[in-house]
Coordinates of N, CA and C in Angstrom, one line a residue:
X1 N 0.9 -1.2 0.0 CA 0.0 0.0 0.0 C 0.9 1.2 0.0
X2 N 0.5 2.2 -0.6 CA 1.5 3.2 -0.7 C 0.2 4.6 -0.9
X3 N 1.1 5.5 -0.8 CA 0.6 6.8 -0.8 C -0.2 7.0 0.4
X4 N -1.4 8.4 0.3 CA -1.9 8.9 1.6 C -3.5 7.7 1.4
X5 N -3.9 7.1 2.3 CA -4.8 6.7 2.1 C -5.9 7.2 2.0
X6 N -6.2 9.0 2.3 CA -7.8 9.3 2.1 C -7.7 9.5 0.5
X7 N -6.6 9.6 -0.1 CA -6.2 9.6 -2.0 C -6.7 8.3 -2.4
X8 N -6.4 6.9 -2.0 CA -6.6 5.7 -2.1 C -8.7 5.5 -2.1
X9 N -9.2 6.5 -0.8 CA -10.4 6.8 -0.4 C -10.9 7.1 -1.9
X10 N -10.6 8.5 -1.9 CA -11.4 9.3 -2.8 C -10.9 8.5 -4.2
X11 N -10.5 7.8 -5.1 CA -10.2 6.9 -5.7 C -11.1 5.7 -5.7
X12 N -11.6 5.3 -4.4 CA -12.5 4.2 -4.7 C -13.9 4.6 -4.4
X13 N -13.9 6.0 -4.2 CA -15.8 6.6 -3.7 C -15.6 6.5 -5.8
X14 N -14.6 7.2 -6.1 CA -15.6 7.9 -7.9 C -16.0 6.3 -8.0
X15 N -15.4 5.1 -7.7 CA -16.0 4.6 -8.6 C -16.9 3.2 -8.0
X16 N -17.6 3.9 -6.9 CA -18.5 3.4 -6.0 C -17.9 2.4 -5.2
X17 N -16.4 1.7 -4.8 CA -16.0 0.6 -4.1 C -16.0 0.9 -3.0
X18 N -16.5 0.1 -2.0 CA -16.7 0.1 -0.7 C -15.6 -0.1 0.4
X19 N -15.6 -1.2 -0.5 CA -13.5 -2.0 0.6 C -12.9 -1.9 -0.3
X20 N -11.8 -2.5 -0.1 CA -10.5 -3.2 -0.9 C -9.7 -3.9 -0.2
X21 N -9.5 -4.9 -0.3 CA -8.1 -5.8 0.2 C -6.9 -4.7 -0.4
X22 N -6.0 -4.9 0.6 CA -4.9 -4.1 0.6 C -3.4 -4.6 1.4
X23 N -2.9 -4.8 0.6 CA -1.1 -5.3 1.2 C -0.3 -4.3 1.2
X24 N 0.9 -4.1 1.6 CA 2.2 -3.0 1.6 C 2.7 -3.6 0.1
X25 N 3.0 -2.8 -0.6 CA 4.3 -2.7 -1.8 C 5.8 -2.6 -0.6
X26 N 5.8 -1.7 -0.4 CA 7.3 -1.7 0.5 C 7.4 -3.4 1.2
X27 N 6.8 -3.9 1.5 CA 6.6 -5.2 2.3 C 7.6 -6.2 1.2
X28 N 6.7 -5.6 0.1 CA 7.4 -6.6 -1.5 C 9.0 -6.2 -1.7
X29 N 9.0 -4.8 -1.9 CA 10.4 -4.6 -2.4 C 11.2 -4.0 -1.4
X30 N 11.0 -4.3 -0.3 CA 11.3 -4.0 1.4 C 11.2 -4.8 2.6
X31 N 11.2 -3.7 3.4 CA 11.0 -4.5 4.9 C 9.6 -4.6 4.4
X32 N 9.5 -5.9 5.2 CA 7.8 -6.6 5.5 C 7.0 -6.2 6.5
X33 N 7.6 -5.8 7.9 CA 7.6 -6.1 9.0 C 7.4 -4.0 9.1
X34 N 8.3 -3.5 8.0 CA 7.5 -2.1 8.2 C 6.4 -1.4 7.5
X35 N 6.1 -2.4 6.4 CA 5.1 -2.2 5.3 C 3.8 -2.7 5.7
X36 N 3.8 -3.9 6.9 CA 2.6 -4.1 7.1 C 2.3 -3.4 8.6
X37 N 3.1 -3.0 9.2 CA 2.4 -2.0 10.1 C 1.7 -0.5 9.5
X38 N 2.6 -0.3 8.8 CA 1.5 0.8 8.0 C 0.2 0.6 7.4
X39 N 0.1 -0.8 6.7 CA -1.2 -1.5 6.0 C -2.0 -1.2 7.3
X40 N -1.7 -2.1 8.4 CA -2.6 -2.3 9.5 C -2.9 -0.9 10.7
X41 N -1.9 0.3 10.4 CA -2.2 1.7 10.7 C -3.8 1.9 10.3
X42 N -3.1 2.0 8.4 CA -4.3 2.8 7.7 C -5.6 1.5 8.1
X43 N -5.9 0.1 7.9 CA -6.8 -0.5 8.1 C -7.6 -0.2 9.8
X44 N -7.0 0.6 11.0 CA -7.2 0.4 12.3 C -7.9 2.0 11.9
X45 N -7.5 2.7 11.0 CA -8.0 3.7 10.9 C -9.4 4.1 10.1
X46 N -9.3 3.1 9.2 CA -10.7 3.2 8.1 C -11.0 1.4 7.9
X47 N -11.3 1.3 9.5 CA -11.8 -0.8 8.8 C -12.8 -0.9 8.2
X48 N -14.1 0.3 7.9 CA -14.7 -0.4 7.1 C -14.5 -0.4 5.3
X49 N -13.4 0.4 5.3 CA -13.0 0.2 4.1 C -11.8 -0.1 3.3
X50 N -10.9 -0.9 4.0 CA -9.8 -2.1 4.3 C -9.5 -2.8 4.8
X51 N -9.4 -4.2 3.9 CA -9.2 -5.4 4.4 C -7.6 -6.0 4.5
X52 N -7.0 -5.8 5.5 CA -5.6 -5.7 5.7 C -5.0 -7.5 5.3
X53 N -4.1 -7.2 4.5 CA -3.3 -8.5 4.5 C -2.3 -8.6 4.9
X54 N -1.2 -9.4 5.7 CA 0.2 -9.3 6.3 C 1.1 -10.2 5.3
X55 N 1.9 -9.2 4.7 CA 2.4 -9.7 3.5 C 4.0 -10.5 4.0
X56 N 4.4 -11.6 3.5 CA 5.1 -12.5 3.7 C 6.4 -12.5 2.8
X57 N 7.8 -12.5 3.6 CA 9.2 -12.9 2.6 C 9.3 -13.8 2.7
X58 N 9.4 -15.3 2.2 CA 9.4 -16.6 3.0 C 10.6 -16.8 2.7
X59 N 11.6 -16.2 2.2 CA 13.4 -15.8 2.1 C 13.6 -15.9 3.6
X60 N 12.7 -15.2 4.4 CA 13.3 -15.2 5.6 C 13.0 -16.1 6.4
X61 N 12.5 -17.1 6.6 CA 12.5 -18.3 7.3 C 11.2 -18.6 8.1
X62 N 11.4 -19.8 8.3 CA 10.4 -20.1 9.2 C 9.7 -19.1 10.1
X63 N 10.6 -19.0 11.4 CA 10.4 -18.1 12.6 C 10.1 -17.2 12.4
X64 N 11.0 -16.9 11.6 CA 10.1 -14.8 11.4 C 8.9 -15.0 10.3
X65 N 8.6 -16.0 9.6 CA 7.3 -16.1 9.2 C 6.0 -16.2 9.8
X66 N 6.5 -17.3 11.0 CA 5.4 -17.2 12.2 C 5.2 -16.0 12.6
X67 N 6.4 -15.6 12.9 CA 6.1 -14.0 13.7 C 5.4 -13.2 13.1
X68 N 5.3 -12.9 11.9 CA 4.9 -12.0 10.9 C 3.9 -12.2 10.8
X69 N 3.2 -13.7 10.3 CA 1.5 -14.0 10.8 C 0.7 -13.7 12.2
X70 N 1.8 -14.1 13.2 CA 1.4 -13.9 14.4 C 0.7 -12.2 14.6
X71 N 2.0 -11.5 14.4 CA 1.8 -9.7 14.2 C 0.8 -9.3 13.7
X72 N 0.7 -10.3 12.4 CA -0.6 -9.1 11.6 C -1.9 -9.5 12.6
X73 N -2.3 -10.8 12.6 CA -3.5 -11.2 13.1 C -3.3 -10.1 14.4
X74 N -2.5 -9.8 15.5 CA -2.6 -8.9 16.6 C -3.4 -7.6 15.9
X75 N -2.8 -7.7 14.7 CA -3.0 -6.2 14.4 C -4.2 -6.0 13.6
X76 N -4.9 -6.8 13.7 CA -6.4 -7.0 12.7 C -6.4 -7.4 11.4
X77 N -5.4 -8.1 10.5 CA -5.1 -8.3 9.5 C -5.9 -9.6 9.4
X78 N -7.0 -9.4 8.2 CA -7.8 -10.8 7.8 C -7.1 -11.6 6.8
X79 N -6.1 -11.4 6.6 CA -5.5 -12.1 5.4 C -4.3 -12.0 4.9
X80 N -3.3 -13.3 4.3 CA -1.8 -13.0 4.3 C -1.6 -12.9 2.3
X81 N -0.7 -12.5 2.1 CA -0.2 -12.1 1.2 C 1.1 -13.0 0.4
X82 N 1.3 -13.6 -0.5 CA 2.5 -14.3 -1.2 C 2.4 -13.5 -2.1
X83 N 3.9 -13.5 -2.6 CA 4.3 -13.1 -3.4 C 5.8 -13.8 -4.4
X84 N 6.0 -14.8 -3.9 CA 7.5 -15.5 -4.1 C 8.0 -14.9 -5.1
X85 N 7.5 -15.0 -6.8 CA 7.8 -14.5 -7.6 C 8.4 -13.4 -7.9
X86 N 8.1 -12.8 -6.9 CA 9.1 -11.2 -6.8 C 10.1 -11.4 -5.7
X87 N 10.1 -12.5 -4.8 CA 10.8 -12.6 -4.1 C 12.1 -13.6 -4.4
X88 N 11.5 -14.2 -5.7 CA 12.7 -15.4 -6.0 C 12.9 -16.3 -5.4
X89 N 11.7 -16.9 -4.8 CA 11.2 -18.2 -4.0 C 10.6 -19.1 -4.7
X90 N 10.8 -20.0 -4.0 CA 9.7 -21.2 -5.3 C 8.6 -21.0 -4.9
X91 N 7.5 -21.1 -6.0 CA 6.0 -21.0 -6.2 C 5.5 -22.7 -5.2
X92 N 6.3 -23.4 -5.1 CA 5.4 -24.3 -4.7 C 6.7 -25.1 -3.6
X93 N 6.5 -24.9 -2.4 CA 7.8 -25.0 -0.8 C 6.9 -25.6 0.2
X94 N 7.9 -26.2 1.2 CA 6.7 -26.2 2.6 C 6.4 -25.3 3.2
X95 N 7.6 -23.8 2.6 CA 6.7 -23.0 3.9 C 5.3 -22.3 3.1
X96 N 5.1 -22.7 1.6 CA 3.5 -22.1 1.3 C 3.2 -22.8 2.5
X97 N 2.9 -24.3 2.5 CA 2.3 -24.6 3.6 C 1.8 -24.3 4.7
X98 N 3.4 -23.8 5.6 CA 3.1 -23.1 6.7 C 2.4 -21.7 7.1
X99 N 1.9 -21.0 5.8 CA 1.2 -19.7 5.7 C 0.0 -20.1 5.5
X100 N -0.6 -21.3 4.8 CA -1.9 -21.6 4.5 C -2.1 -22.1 5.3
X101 N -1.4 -23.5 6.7 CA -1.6 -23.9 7.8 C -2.3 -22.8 8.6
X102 N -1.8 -21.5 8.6 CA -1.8 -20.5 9.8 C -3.6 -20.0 9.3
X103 N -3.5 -19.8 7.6 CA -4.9 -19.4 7.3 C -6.2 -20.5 7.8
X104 N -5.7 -21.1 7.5 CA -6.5 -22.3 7.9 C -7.0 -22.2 9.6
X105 N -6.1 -22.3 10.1 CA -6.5 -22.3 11.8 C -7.0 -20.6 12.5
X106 N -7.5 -19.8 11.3 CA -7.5 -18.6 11.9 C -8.7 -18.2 10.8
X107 N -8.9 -19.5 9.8 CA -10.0 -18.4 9.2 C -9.5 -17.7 8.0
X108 N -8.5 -17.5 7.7 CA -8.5 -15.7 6.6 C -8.1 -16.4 5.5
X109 N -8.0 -15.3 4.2 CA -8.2 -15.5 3.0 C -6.2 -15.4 2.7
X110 N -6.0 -15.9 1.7 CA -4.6 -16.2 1.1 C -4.6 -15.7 0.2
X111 N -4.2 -14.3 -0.5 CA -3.7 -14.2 -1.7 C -2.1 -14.1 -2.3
X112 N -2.7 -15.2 -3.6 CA -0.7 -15.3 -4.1 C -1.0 -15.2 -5.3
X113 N 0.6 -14.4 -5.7 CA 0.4 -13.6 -6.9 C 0.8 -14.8 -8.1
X114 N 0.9 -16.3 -7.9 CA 0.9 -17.4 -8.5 C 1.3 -18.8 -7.7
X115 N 0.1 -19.4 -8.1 CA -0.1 -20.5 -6.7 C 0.8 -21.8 -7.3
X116 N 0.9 -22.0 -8.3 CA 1.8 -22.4 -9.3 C 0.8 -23.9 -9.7
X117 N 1.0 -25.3 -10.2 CA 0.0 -25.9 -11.0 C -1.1 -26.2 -10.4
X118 N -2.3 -26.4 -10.9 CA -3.4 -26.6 -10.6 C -3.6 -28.0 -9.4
X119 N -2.7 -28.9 -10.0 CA -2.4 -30.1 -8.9 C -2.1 -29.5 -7.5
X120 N -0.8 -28.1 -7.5 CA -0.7 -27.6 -5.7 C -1.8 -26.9 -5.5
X121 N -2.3 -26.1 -6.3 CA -3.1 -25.4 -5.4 C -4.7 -26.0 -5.3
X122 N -5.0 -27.2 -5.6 CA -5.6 -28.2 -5.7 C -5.2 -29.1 -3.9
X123 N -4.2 -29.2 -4.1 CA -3.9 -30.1 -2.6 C -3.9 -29.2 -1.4
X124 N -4.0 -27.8 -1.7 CA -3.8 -26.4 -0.6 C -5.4 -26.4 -0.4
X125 N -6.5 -26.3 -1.0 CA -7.8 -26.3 -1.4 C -7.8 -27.7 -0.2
X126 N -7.7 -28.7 -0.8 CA -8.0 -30.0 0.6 C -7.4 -30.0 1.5
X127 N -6.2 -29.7 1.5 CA -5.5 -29.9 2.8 C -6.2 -28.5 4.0
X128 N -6.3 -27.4 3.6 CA -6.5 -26.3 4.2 C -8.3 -25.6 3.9
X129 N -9.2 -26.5 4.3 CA -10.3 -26.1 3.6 C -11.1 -25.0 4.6
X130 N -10.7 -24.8 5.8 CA -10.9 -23.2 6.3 C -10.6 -22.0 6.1
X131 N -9.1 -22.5 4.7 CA -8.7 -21.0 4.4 C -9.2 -20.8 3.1
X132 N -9.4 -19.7 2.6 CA -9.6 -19.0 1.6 C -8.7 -18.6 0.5
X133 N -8.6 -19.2 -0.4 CA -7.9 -18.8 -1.1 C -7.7 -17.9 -2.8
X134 N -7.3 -16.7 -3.1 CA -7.6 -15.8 -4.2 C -6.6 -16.2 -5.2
X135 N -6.4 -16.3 -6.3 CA -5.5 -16.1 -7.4 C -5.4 -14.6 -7.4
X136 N -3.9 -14.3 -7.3 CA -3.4 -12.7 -7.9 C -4.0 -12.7 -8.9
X137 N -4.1 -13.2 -9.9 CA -4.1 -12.7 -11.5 C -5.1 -13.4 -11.6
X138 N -5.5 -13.0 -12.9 CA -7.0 -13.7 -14.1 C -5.6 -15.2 -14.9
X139 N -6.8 -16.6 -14.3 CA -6.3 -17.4 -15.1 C -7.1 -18.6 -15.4
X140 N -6.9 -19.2 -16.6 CA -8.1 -20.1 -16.8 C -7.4 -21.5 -16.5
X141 N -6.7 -21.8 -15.7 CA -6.1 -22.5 -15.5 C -6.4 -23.8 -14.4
X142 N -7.6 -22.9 -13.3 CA -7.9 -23.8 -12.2 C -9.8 -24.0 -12.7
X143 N -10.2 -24.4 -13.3 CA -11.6 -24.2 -13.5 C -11.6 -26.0 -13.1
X144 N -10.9 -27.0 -12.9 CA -11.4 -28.4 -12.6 C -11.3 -27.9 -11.3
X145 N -9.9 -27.3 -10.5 CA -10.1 -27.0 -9.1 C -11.5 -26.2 -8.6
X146 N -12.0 -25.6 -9.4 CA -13.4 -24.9 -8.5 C -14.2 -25.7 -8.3
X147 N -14.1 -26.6 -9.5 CA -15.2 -27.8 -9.4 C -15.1 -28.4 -8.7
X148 N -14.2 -28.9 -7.7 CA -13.9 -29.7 -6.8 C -13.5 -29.1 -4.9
X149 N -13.5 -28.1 -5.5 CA -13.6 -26.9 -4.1 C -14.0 -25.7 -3.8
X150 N -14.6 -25.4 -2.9 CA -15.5 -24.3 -2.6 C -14.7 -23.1 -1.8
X151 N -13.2 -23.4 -2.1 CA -12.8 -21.9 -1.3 C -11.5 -21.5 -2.2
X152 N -11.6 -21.9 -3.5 CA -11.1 -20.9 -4.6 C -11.6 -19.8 -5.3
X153 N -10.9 -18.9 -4.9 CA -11.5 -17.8 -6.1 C -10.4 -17.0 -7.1
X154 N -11.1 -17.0 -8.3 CA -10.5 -16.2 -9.2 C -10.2 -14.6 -9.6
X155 N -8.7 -14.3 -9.7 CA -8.9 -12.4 -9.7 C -9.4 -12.0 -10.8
X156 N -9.7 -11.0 -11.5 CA -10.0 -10.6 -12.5 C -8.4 -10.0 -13.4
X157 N -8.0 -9.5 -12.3 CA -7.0 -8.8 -12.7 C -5.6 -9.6 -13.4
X158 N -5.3 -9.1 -14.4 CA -6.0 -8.4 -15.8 C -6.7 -8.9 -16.8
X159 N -7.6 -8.4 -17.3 CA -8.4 -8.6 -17.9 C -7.7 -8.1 -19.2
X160 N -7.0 -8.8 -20.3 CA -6.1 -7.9 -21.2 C -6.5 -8.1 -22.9
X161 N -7.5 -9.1 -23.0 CA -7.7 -9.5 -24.3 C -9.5 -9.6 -24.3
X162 N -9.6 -9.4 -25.3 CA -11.7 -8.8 -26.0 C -12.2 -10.3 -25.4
X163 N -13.0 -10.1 -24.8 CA -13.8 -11.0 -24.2 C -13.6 -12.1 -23.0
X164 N -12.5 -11.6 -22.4 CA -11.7 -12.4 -21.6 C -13.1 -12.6 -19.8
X165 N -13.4 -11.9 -20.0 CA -14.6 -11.7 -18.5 C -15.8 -12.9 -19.0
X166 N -15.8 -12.9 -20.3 CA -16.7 -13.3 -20.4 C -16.5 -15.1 -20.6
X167 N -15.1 -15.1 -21.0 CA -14.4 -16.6 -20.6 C -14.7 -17.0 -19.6
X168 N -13.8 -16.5 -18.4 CA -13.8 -16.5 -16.9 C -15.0 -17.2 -16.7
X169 N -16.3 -16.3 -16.6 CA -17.4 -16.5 -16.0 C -17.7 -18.3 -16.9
X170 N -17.9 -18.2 -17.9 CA -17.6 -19.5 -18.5 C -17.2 -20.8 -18.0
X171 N -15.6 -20.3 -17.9 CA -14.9 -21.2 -17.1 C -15.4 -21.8 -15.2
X172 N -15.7 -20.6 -15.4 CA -15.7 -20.5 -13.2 C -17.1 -20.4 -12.8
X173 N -17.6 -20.2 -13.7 CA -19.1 -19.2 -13.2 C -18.8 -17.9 -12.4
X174 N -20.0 -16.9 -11.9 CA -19.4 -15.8 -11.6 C -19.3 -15.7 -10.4
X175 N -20.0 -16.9 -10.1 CA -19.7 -16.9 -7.8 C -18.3 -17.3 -7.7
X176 N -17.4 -17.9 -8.3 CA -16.2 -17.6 -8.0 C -15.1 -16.5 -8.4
X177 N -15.7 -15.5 -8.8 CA -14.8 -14.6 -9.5 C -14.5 -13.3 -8.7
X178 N -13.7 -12.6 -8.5 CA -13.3 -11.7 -7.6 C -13.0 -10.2 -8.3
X179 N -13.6 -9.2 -8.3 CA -12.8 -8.4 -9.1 C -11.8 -7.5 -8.4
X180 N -10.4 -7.5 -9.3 CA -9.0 -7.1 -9.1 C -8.9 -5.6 -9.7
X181 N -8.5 -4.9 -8.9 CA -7.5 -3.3 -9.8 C -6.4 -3.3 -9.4
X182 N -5.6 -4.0 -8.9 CA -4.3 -4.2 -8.8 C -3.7 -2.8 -8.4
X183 N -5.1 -1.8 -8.0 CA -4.5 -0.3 -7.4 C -3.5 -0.7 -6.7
X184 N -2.3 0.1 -6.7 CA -2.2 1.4 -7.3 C -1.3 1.3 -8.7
X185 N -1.2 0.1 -8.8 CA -0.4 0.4 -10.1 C -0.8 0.3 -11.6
X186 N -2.5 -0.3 -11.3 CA -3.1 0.0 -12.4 C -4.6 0.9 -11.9
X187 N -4.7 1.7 -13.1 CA -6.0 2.1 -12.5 C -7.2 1.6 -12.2
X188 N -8.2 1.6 -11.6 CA -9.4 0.9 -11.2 C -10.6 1.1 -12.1
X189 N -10.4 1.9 -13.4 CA -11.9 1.9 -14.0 C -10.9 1.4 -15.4
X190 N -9.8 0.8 -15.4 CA -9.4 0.1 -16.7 C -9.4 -1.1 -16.6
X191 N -9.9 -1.9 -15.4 CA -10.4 -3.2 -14.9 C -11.7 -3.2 -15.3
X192 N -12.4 -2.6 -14.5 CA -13.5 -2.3 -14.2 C -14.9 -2.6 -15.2
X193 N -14.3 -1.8 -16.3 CA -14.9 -1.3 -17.7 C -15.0 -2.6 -18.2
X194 N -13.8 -3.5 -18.4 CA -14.1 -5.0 -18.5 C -15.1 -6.0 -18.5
X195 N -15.7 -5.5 -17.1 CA -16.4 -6.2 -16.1 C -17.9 -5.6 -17.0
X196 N -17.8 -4.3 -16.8 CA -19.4 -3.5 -16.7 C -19.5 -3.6 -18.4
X197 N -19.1 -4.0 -19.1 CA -19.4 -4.0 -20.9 C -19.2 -5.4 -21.4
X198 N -19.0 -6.3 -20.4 CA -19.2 -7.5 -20.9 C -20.3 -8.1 -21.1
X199 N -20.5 -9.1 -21.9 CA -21.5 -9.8 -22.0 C -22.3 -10.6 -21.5
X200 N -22.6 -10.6 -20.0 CA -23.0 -11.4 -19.0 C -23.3 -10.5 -18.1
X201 N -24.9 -11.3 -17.5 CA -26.1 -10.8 -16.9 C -25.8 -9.9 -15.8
X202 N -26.2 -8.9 -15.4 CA -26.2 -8.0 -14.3 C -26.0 -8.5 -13.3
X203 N -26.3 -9.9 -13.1 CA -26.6 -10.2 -11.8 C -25.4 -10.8 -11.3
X204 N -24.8 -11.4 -12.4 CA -23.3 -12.3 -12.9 C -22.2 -10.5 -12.7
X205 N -22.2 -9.3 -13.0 CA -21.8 -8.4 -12.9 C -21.8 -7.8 -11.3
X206 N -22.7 -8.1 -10.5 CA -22.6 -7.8 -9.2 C -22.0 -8.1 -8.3
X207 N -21.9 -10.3 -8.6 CA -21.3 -10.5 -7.9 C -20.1 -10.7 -8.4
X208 N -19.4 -10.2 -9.3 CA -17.8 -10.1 -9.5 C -17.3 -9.0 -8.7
X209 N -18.1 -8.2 -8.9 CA -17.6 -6.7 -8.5 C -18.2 -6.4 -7.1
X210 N -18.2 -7.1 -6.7 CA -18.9 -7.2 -4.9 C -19.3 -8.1 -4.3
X211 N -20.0 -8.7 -4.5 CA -21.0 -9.5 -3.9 C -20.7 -10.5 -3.2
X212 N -19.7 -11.2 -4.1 CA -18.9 -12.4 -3.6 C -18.1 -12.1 -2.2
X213 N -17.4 -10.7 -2.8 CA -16.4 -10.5 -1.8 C -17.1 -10.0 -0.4
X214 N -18.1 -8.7 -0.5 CA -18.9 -8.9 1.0 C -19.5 -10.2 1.6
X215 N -19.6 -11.3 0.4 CA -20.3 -13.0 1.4 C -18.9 -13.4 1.8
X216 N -17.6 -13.1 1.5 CA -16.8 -13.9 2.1 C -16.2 -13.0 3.3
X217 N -16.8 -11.5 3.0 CA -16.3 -11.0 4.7 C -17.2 -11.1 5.3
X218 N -18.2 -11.5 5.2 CA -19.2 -11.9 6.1 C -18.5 -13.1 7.3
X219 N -18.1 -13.8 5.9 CA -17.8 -15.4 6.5 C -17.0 -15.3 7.5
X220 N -15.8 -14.4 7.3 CA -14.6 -14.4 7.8 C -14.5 -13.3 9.1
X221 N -15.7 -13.0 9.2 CA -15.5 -11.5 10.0 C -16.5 -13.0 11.1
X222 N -17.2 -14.1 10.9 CA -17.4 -14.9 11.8 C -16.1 -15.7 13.1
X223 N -15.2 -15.5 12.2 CA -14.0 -15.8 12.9 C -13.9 -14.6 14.1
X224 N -13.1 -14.9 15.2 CA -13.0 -14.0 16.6 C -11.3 -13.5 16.0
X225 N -11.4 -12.3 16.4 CA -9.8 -11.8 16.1 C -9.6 -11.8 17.9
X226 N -7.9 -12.1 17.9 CA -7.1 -12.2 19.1 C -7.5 -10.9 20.0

């Protein structure tokens, strides 16, 4: 997360967004440990319209992985963050494990910016079926895993080729589909537009762009924080 957050605000009022899931960038190309206390600042300051994630180096090891899960949950964080790919970790390790173990026993949602073949993140889906899990990116890649599990969901983001939303839904149907702006580094009504001019029913449009995601903070806001 970067910049002033009432800018981040006035950026998701123009285009009616309520929440946002939100991780540190500094966390990614930085300290972790200073980028999610800022996330969990601004989240302590506007919770009803950030959903804090505690973003993960798994470079750094075990212990201070724990620690780092341990922290955010203190700090009201519903959800952890991977990223290996930019960290130059493998996409598929025991310690994904130990960050999905933690989601798992706590409830919160997982997002990773590539979960890597449909087979792991197929065995993360059974092995860990209290956690929640998001794909970073738009991919048609897990559509047998939906079928076979109920706590995958697909990002939108990006949506980069003519009729790609309308694949997705295809593939996934639209209760599993999430919509992504990948704010702040892409804008949020060049996703968006995707969504709202595609060819599939308003109702299929709602819950991409909402619906899904307030039934899963429903879910997860059932869980008791520390």
């Amino acid at each position: 997360m970067e910049g002033n957050a009432q800018d981040l605000i006035d950026e998701m009022d123009k285009f009616g967004i309520r929440t946002c899931c939100v991780f540190s960038l500094e966390g990614v190309f930085g300290d972790e440990t200073y980028g999610n206390n800022e996330v969990a600042a601004v989240v302590k300051q506007y919770p009803d319209r950030f959903i804090g994630f505690t973003l993960l180096n798994l470079n750094h090891g075990e212990a201070i992985v724990r620690k780092e899960m341990e922290r955010g949950l203190e700090m009201g964080m519903r959800g952890i963050k991977l990223i290996n790919a930019y960290h130059g970790y493998p996409e598929e390790d025991p310690l994904v494990d130990v960050a999905c173990e933690f989601a798992d026993k706590h409830g919160q949602f997982v997002l990773h910016h590539g979960w890597g073949s449909p087979a792991q993140i197929a065995r993360l889906c059974e092995t860990y079926p209290n956690a929640c899990f998001f794909t970073g990116h738009a991919t048609s890649a897990y559509g047998e895993v939906t079928r076979r599990f109920d706590n995958l969901f697909i990002c939108t983001c990006p949506l980069l080729g003519w009729e790609e939303a309308e694949r997705l839904v295809e593939i996934y149907g639209a209760d599993r589909i999430l919509f992504g702006s990948d704010l702040t580094d892409l804008p949020i009504g060049w996703g968006m537009a995707q969504i709202i001019y595609a060819k599939i029913s308003e109702s299929d449009k709602r819950k991409i762009l909402g619906e899904n995601l307030k039934a899963l903070q429903r879910k997860i806001e059932k869980t008791p924080m520390p």
